[in-house]
Coordinates of C-alpha atoms and ligand atoms in Angstrom, one line a residue:
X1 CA 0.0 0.0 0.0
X2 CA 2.5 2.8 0.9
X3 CA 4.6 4.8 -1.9
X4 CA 7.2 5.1 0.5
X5 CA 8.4 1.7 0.7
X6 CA 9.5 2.6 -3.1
X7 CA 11.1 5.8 -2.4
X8 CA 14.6 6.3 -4.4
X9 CA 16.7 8.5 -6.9
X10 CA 14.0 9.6 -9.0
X11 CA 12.4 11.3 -5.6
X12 CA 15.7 12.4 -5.2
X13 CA 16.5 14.0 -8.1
X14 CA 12.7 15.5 -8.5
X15 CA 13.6 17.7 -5.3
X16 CA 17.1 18.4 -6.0
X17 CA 15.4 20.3 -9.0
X18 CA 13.4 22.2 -7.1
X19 CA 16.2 22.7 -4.2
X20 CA 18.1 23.7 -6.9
X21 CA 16.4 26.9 -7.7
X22 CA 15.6 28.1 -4.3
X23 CA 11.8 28.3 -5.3
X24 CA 8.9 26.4 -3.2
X25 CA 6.2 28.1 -4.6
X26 CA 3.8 27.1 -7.4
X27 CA 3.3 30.3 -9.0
X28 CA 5.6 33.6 -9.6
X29 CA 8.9 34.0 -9.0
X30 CA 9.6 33.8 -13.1
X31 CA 13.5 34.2 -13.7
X32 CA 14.6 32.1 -10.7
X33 CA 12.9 29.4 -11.2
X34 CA 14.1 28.4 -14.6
X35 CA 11.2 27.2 -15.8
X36 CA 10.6 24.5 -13.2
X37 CA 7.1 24.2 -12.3
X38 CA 6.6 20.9 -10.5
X39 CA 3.5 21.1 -9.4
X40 CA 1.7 22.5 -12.9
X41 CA 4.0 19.2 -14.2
X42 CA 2.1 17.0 -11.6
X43 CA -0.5 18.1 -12.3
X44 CA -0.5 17.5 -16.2
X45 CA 1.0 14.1 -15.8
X46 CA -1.9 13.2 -13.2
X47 CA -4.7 14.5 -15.7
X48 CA -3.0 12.6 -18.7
X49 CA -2.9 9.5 -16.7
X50 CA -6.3 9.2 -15.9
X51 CA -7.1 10.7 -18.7
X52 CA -9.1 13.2 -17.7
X53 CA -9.3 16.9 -19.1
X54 CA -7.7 19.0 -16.2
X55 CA -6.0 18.3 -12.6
X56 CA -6.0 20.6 -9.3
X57 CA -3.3 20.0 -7.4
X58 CA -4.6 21.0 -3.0
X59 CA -2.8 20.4 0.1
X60 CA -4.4 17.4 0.9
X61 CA -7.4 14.6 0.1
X62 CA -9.7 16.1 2.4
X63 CA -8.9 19.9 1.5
X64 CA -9.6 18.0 -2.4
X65 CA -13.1 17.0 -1.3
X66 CA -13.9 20.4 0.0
X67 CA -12.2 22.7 -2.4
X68 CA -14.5 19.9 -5.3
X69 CA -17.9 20.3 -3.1
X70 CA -17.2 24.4 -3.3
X71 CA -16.7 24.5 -6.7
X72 CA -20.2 22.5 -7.4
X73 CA -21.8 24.9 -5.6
X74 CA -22.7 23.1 -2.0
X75 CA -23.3 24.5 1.0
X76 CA -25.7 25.5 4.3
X77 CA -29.3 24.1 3.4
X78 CA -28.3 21.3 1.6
X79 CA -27.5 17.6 2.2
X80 CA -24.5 15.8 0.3
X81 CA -24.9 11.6 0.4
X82 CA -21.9 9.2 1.3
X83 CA -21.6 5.6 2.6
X84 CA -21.2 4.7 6.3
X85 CA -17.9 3.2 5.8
X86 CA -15.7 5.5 4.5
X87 CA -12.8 7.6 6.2
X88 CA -13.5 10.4 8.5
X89 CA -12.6 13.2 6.1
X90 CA -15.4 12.7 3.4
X91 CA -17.7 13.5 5.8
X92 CA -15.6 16.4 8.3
X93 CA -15.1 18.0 4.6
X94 CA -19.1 17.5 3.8
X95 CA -19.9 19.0 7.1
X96 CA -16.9 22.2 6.9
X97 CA -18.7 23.5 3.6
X98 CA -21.8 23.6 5.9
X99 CA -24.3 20.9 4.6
X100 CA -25.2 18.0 6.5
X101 CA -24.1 14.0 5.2
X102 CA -26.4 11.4 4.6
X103 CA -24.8 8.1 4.9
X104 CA -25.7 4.8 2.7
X105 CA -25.7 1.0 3.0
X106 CA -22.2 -0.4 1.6
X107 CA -23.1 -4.0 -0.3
X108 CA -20.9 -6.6 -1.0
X109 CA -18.3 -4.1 -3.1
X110 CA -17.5 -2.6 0.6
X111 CA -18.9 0.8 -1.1
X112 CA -22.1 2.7 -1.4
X113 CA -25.3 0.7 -1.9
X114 CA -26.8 1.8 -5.4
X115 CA -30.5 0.1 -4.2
X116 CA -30.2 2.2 -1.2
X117 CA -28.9 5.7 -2.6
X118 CA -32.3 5.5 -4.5
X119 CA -34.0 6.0 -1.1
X120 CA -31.9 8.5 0.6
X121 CA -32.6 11.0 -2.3
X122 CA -34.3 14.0 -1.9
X123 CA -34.9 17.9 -2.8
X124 CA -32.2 18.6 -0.4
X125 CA -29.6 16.8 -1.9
X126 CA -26.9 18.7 -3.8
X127 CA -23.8 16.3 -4.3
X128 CA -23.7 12.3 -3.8
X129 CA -20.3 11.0 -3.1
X130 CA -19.5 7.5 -3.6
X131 CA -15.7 6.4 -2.2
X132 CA -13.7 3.6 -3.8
X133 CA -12.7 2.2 -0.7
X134 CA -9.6 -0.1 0.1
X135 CA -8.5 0.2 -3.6
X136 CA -11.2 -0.8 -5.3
X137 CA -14.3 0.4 -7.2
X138 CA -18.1 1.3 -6.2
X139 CA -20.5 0.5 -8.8
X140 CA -19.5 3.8 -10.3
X141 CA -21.9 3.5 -13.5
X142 CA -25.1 2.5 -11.5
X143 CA -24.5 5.0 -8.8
X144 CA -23.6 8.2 -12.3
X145 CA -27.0 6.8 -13.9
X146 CA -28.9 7.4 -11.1
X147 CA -27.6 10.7 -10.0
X148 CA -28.3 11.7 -13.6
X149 CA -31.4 10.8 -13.2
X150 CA -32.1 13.7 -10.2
X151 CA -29.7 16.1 -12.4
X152 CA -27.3 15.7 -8.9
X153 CA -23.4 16.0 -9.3
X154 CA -21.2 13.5 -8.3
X155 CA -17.9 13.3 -6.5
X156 CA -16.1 10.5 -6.7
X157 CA -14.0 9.9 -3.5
X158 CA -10.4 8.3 -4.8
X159 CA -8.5 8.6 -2.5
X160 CA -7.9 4.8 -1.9
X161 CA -7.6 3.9 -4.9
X162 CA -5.1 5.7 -7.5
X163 CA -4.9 3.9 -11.0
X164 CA -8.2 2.1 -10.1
X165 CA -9.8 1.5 -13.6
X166 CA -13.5 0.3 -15.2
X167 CA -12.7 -1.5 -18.2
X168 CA -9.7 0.7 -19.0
X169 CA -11.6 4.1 -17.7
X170 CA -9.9 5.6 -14.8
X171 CA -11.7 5.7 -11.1
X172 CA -12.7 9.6 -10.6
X173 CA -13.3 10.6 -14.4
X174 CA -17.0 9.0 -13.7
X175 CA -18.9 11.6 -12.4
X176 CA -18.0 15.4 -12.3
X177 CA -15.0 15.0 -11.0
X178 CA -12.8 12.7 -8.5
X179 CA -10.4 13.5 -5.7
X180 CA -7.9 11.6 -4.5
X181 CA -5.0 12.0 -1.5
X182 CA -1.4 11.5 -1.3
X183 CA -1.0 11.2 2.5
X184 CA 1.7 8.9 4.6
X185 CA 0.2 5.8 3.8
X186 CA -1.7 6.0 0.2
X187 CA -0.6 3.7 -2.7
X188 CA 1.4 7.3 -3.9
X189 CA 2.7 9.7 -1.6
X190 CA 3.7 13.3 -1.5
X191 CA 3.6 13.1 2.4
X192 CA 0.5 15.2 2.4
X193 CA -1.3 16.3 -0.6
X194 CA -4.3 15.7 -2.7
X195 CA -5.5 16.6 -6.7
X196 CA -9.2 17.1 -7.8
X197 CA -9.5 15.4 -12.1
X198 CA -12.3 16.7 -13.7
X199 CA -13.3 17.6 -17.7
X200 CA -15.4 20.3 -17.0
X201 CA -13.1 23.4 -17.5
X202 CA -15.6 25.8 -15.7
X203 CA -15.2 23.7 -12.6
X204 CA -11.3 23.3 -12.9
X205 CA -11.0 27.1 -13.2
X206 CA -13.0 27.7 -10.2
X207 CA -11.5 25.2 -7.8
X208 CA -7.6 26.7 -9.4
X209 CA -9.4 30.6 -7.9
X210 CA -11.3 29.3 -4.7
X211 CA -7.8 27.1 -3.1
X212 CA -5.8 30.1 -4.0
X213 CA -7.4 33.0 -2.4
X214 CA -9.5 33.3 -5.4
X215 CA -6.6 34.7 -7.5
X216 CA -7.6 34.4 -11.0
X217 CA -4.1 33.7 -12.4
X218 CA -4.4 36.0 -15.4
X219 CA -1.4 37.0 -16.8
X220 CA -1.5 40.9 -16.4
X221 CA 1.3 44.2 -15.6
X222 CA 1.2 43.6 -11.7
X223 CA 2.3 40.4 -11.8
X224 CA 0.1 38.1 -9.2
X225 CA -0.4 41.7 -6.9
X226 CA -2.6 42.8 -9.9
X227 CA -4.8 39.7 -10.2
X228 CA -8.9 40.1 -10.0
X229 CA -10.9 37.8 -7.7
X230 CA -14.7 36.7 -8.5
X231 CA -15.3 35.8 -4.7
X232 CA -13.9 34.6 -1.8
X233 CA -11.5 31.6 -1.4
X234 CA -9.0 30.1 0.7
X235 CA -5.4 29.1 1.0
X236 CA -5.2 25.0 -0.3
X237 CA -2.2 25.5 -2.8
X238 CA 0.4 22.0 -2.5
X239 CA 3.8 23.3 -2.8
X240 CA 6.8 22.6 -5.4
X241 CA 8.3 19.9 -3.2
X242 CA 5.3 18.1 -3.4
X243 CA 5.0 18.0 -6.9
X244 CA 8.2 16.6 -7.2
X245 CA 7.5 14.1 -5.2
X246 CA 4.0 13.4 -7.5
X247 CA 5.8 13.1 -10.4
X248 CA 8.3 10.6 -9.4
X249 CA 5.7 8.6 -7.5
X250 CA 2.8 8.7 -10.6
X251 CA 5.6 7.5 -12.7
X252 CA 6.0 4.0 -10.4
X253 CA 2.6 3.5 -9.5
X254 CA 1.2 0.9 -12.4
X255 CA 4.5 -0.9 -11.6
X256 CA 3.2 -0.3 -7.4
X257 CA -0.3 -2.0 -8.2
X258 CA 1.2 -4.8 -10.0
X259 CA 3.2 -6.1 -7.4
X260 CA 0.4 -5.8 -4.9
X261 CA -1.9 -7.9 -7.3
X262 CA 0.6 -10.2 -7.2
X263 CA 1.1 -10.7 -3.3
X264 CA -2.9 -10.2 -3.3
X265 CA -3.5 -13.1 -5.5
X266 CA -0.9 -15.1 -3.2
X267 CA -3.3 -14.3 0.0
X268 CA -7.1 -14.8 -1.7
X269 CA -5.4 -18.5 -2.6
X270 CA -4.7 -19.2 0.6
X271 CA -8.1 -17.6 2.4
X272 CA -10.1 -19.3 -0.4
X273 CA -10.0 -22.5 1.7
X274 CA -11.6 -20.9 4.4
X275 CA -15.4 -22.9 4.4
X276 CA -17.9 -20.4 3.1
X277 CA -15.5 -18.0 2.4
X278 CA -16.9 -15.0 0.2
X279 CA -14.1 -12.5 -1.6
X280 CA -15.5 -8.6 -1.6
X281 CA -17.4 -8.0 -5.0
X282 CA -15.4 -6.1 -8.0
X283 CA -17.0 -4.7 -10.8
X284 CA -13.9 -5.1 -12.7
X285 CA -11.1 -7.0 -10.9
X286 CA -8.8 -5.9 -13.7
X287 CA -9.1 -2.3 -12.4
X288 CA -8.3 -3.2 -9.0
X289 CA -5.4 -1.7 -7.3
X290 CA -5.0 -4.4 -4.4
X291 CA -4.3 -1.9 -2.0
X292 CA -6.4 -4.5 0.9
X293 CA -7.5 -8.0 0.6
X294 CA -11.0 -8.0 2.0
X295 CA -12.4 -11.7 3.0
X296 CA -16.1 -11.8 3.9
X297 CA -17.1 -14.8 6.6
X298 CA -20.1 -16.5 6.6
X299 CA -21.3 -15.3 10.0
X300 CA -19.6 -12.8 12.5
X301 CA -18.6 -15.8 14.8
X302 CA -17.0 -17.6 12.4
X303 CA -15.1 -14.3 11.8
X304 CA -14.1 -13.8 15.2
X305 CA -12.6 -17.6 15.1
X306 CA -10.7 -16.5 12.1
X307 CA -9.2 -13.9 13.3
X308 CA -8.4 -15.0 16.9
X309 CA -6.7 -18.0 14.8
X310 CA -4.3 -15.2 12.9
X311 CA -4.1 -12.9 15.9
X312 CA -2.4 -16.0 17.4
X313 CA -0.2 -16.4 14.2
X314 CA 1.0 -13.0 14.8
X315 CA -0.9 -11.5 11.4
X316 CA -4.3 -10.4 12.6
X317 CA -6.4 -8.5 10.4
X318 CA -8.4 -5.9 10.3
X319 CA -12.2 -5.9 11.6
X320 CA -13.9 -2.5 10.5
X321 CA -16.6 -2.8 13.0
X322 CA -13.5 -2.7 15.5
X323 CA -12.0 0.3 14.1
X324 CA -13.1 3.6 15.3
X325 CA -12.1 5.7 12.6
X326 CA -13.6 4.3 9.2
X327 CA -17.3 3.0 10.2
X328 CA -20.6 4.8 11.0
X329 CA -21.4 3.9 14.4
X330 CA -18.1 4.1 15.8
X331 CA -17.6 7.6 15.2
X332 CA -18.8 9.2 18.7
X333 CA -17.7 12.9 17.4
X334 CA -20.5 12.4 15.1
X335 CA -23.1 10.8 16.8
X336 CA -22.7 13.1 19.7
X337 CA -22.2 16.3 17.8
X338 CA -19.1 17.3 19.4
X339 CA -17.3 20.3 18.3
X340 CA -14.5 23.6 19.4
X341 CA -17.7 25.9 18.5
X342 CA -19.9 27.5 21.3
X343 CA -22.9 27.9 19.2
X344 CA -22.8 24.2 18.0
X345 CA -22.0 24.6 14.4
X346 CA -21.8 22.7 11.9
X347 CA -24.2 19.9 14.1
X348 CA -26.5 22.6 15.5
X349 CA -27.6 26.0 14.0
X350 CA -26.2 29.5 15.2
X351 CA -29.3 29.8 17.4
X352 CA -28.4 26.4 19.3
X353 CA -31.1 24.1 17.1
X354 CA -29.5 21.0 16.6
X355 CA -29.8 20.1 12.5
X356 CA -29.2 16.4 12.5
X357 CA -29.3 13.4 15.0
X358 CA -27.3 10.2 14.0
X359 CA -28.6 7.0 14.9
X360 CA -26.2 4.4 15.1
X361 CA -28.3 1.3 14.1
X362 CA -29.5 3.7 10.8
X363 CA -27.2 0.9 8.6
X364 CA -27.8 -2.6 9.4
X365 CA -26.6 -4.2 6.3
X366 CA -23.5 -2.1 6.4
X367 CA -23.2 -3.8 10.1
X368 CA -23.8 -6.7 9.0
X369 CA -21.0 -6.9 6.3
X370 CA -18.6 -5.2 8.2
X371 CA -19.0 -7.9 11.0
X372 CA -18.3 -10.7 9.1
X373 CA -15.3 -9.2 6.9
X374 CA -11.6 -9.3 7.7
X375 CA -8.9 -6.8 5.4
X376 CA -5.5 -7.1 4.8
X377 CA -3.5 -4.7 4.1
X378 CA -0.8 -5.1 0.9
X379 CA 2.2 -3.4 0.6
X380 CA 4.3 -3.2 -2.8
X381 CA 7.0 -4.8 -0.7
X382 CA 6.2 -7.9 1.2
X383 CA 8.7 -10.5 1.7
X384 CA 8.4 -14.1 0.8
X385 CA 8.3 -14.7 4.3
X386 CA 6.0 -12.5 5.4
X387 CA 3.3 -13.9 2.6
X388 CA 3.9 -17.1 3.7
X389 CA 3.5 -16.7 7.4
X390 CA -0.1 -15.2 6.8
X391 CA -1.1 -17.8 4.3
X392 CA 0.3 -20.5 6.5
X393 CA -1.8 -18.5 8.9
X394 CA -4.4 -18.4 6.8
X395 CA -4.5 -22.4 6.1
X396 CA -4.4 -23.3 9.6
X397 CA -7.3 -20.9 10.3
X398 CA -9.4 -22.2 7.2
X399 CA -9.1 -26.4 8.8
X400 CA -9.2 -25.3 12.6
Ligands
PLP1 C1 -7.0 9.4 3.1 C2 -8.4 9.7 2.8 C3 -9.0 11.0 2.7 C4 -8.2 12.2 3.1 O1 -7.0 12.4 2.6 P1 -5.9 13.3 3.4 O2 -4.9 13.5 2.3 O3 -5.4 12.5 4.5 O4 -6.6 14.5 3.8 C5 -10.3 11.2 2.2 N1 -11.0 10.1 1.9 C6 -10.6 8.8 2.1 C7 -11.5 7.7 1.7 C8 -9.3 8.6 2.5 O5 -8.9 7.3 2.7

């Protein structure tokens, strides 16, 4: 999973560039920099890759989702849909532009429930954001269709899964546009980071004013001191050494997935001897990245067994309804409504009226799934020894 296992001289000599002219800044500073511009490069090669029309490079994956969700428009009044298992920033960046997240069913994909996104529809709703979870894709062309449908954007949530594809077409160039993050421990790193892809121009051009004070980057006399602004923005801009490191890591990430299929398809062979055992659904298993191996158990006792056997082993897994930070119900902040402000915002109104209650039993089949499922996490470098302790593991768990 993490780009940094394959850090080297390309990283290397991508910064020395930059160090090299003295100049961290994306924009300005003409002469000096000699025409380096590692961040505008980033962002081109990112764009081409997915082959998508234009590329926003932003500080990070959750300032991506926010910066996309301004550009399209949402805020106070209006509701923007996601699943219940997803990472906390999807939502925090849902509720910071000021509208209130409504949370699907995940099915067997481990992402939003098409069936149940029909339901949670209504004249309130403004964006839907499915999330490719764990590497791999929603059911991206059911989830568009029906959004189109209600004339309702959507934002795809990429962040887990760079170089994800449908049939060839690239994860986040599905609906209006797809954000992704290049944190510590994505498949590609800048450390932090994130990039919004999109084809609509009018959108890119917005987002490239709004997460840089709303500068409008024409070229004019006064140099960026003499640039207009439409309206109001904010500071999100990912700086030169970031890019750097984008293009170095873009540039190894097909050969990044491929190795992790390859230690993936090493772990579902051993797991598939598990009685009953069920691998998470992909629409396109192609097109995965195999970030995580997801195995689903029959029941959530015979999960528990499991995963006491390869706790034992020394290579537990992970059990989402045990982790605080990625399912529905565990996230107290939310349910209780905590926050720094003294009026209550964004979970109450200014006047103190609270404008949403979370009930943690809203997504039983999510529950359900997440119960009975165990994820591994794949790194690009695993040693032979390593795979074959967890699918010994793995064996002796599937006959005990
Ligand atoms: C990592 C992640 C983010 C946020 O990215 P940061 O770069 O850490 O801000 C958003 N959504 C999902 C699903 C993530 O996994």
């Amino acid at each position: 999973m993490p780009g940094f296992e394959v850090f080297g001289d390309e990283e290397k000599r991508q910064i020395s560039d930059v160090l090299d002219t003295g100049v961290l800044f994306r924009y300005e500073f003409g002469e000096q920099r000699k025409n380096v511009y590692k961040v505008l490069e980033f962002e081109k090669n990112f764009a081409s890759y997915c082959g998508a029309g234009f590329a926003q490079a932003v500080t990070s994956g959750t300032a991506a989702l926010k910066v996309a969700l301004a550009a399209l428009g949402v805020g106070p009044g209006d509701e923007v849909i996601t699943q219940g298992f997803t990472f906390v920033a999807t939502w925090e960046a849902i509720l910071d532009i000021g509208a209130i997240p409504v949370f699907t069913e995940i099915d067997e994909t481990l992402n939003m429930d098409p069936e149940d996104l029909k339901t949670k529809i209504n004249d309130k709703t403004r964006c839907i954001i499915p999330v490719h979870m764990l590497g791999a894709m929603a059911r991206i062309e059911e989830i568009v269709a029906i959004a189109s449908k209600h004339n309702i954007p959507v934002l795809e949530d990429t962040a887990q899964a760079a170089g994800g594809t449908i049939k060839g077409q690239h994860l986040g160039t599905f609906g209006n546009c797809g954000t992704f993050s290049f944190d510590s421990v994505k498949t590609m790193t800048t450390g932090e980071g994130g990039m919004i892809i999109t084809n609509d121009e009018e959108m890119w051009r917005t987002m490239s004013e709004y997460h840089d004070h709303g500068h409008d980057h024409v070229v004019n006399p006064g140099g960026r001191g003499g640039e207009g602004r439409r309206f109001v923005g904010f500071n999100y801009r990912m700086m030169e050494l970031q890019g750097a490191m984008g293009i170095a890591q873009l540039a190894k990430l097909d050969s990044m997935i491929a190795a992790q299929k390859n230690h993936k398809a090493k772990l579902r062979q051993a797991a598939s001897a598990i009685p009953g055992v069920q691998f998470r659904s992909l629409v396109d298993e192609e097109g995965d990245t195999a970030t995580f191996f997801a195995f689903i158990m029959e029941s959530s006792e015979q999960c528990q067994r499991i995963n006491a056997i390869l706790k034992e082993s020394g290579v537990g897994a992970i059990n989402f309804s045990e982790n605080s930070w990625h399912f529905y119900p565990s996230w107290e902040h939310l349910m209780k409504g905590s926050t720094i402000t003294a009026s209550g915002w964004p979970f109450a109104e200014p006047g103190g009226k609270r404008r949403v209650v979370y009930d943690p039993n809203l997504l039983p089949q999510s529950a359900d799934i997440m119960s009975r499922t165990l994820v591994y996490p794949v790194s690009v470098k695993m040693s032979d020894e390593q795979l074959k302790k967890m699918c010994d593991a793995l064996g002796r768990a599937a006959t005990a």
